[in-house]
Every structure is written in structure tokens, then in C-alpha cells.
Short mmCIF file of C-alpha atoms in Angstrom, two decimals:
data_model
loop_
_atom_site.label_atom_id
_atom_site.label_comp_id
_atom_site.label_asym_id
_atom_site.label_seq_id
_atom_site.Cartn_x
_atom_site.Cartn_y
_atom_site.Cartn_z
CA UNK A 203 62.21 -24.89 -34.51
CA UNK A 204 58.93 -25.16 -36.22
CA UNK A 205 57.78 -27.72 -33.51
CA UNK A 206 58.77 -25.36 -30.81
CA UNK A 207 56.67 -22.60 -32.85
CA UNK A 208 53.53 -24.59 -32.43
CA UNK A 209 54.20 -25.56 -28.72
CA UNK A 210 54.30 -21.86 -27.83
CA UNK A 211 51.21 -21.03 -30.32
CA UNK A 212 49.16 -23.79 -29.09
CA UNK A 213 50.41 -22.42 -25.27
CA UNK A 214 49.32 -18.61 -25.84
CA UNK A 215 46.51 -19.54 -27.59
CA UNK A 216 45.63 -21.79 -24.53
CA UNK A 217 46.44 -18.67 -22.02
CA UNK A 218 44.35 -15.96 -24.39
CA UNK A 219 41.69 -18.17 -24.48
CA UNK A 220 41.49 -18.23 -20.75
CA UNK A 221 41.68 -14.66 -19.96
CA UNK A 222 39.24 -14.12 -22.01
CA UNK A 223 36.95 -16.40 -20.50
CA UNK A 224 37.73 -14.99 -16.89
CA UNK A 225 36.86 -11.47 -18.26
CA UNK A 226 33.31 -12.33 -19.81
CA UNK A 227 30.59 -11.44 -17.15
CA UNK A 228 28.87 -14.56 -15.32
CA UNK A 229 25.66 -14.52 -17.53
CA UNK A 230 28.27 -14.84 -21.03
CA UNK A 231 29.59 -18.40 -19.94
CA UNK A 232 27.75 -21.55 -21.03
CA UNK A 233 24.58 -21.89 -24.27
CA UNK A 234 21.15 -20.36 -23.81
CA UNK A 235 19.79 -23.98 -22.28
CA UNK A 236 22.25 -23.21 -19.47
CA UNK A 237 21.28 -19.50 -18.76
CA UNK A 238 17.74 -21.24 -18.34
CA UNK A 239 18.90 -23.74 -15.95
CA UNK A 240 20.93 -21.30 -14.00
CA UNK A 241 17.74 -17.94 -14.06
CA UNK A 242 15.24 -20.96 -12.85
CA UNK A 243 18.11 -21.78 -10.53
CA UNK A 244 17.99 -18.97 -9.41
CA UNK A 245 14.58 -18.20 -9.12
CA UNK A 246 14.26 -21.71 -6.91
CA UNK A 247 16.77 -19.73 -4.43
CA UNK A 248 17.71 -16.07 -3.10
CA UNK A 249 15.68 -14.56 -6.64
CA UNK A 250 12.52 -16.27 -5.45
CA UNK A 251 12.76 -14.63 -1.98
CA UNK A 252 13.23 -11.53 -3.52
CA UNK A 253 10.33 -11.65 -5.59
CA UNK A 254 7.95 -12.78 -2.84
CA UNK A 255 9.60 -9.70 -0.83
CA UNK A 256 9.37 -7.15 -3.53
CA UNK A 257 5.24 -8.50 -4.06
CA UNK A 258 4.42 -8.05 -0.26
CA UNK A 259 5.80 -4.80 -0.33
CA UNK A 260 3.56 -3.49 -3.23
CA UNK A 261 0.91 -5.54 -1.64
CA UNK A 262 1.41 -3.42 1.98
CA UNK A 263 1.74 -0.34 -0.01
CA UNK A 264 -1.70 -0.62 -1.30
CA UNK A 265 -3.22 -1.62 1.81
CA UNK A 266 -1.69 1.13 3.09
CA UNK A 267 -3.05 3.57 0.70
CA UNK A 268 -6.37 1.96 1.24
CA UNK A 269 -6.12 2.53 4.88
CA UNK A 270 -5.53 6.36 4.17
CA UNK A 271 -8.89 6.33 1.79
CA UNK A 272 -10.59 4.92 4.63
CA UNK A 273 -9.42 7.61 7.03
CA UNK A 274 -10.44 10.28 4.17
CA UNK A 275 -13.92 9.11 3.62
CA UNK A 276 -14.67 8.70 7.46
CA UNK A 277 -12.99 12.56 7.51
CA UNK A 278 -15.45 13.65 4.38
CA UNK A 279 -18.46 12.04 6.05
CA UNK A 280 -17.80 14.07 9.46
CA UNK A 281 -16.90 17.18 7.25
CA UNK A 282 -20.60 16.98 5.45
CA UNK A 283 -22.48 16.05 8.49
CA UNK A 284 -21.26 18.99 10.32
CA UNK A 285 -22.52 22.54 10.34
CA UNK A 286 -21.16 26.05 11.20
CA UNK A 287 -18.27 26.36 12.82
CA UNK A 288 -17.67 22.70 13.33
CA UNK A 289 -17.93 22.30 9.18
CA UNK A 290 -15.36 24.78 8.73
CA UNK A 291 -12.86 22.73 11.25
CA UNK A 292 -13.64 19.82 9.90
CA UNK A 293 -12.77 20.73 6.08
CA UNK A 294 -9.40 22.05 7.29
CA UNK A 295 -8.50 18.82 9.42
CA UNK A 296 -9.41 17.09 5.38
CA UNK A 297 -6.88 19.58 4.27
CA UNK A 298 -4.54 18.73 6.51
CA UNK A 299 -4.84 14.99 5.98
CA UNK A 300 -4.39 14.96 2.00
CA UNK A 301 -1.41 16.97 2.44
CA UNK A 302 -0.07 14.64 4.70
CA UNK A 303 -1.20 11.78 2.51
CA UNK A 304 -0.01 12.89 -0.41
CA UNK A 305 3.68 13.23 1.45
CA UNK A 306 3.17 9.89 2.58
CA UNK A 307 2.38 8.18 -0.63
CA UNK A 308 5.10 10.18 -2.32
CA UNK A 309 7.70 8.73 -0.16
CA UNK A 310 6.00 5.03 -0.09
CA UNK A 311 6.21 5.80 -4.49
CA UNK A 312 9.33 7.05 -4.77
CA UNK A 313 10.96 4.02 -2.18
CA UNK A 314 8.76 1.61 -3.86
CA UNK A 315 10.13 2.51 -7.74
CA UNK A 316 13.83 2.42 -6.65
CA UNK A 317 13.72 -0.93 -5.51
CA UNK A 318 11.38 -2.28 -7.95
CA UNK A 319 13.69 -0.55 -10.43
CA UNK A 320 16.55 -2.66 -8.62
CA UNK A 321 14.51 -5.65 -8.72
CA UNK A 322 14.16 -5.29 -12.22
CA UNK A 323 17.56 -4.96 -12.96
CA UNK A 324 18.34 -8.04 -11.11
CA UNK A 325 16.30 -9.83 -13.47
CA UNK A 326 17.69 -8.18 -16.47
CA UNK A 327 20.96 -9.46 -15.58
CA UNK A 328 19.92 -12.95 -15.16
CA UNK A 329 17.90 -13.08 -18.05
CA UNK A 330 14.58 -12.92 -19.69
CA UNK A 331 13.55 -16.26 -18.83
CA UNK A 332 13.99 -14.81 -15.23
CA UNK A 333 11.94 -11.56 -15.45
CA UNK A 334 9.15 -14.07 -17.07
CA UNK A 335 8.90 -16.39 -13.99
CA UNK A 336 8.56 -13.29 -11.53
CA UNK A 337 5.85 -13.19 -9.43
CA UNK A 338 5.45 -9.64 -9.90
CA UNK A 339 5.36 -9.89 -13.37
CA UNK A 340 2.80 -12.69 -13.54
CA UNK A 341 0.81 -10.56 -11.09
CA UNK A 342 1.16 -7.21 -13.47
CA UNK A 343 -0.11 -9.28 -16.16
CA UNK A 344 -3.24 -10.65 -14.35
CA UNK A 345 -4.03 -6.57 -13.88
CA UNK A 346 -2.80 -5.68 -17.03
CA UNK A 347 -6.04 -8.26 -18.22
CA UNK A 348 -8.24 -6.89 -15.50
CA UNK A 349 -7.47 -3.43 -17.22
CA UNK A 350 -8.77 -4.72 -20.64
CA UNK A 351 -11.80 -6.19 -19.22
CA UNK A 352 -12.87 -3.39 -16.58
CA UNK A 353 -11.40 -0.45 -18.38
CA UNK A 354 -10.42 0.98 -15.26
CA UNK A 355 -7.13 2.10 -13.56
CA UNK A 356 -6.71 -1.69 -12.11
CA UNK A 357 -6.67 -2.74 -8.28
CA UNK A 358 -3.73 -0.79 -7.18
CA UNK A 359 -5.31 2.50 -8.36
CA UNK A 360 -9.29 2.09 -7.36
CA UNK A 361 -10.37 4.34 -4.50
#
């Protein structure tokens, strides 16, 4: 009887142990060495992509935005050159255009946060060690040293 009180001991012990390994969420399995092989894993494959896509999104964002200053200062230029009438016309097309720009850029803000948000909760689920070897991050760390050294607003916010 005792022997037979072991068996089934050592059995749901076996069949605890189990469940309770299929329950833990993928990131719990395994020592901290293998999180780091599995985030740079990761980062060699789909993560990487996403990275690369979330950087040449804020990278067309910006030249958007810099296309829009362009349009403003050509606008401004005309605007100040002109005289009477024409002057008056021209300040209300400016009008017109940094209302419209500043819906624009709203929208290309608000679309651009939720997915870097998303992006960074990606990484946050893989792991530190992931969020460290993201482009983006290395990037915002290059301007976050720019900011130090130029004291200014850093590339994405110079006009």
C-alpha cells in the first residue's frame, strides 16, 4: 500500500507539474540565457522586419512633415511678396493650409503612436534584451545625444 502511495504521488506530481508548465506564458519557459537566444531569435526573423517597418514609417512621416514646411514657406514667401488684394488672398490660402496641416499631422501622430505603442509592446513581451536591439531604439538614442549636444528639439522636430 505504501508503494502504491508513492506510484500515484510521484504520478500527480508528474501531471501537476505539467499543467503547470502548459499554463505559464511562452516568455516563462526556459533561464534568462534562453530568453536571449530566443528575443535575438527573434529579432533575426519577423521582429527585425517589424522594426525596419515601424523605422521607415517614422522616417516617411517626417519627410512628410517636411514636405508640408516646404509648401508653407513657398506659401509665406508668396503671402509677403504680394500686395493689396492679392496679400489678403494669399494669407487666407496660409490659413487654410495650416489647418489642413495640422489635421494631417494629427492623424499621421495619432496612427503613428498606436502602432509604435504596439511595437513597443511586442518588445516588452519578448524581453528587454529585445527592445535594446531595436532599430528604433538605437535610432532614439542617437537623437536623444544629438539633443544633448545641439540643445534643440532633435531632427524629427526642426522646421
Amino acid at each position: 500500500m505504501k508503494r502504491r502511495t508513492i506510484v500515484v504521488l510521484i504520478l500527480a506530481g508528474s501531471l501537476l507539474a505539467g499543467v503547470a508548465g502548459a499554463q505559464m506564458a511562452p516568455g516563462m519557459h526556459g533561464s534568462e540565457a534562453m530568453k536571449g537566444q530566443d528575443a535575438k531569435g527573434m529579432m533575426a526573423g519577423g521582429m527585425m522586419k517589424a522594426c525596419e517597418a515601424m523605422m521607415a514609417g517614422h522616417h516617411e512621416m517626417n519627410a512628410k512633415m517636411q514636405a508640408m514646411d516646404g509648401k508653407l514657406d513657398q506659401m509665406v514667401a508668396a503671402m509677403n511678396a504680394a500686395s493689396g488684394s492679392r496679400k489678403t488672398e494669399a494669407m487666407a490660402a496660409v490659413l487654410d493650409e495650416l489647418v489642413a496641416q495640422r489635421k494631417a499631422m494629427r492623424t499621421m501622430s495619432m496612427t503613428m503612436e498606436s502602432r509604435m505603442m504596439r511595437h513597443m509592446m511586442e518588445h516588452m513581451r519578448m524581453g528587454a534584451e529585445s527592445m535594446a536591439m531595436c532599430p528604433m531604439m538605437e535610432e532614439m538614442a542617437g537623437d536623444g545625444a544629438n539633443l544633448m549636444k545641439t540643445g534643440d528639439d532633435g531632427p524629427a522636430h526642426r522646421h
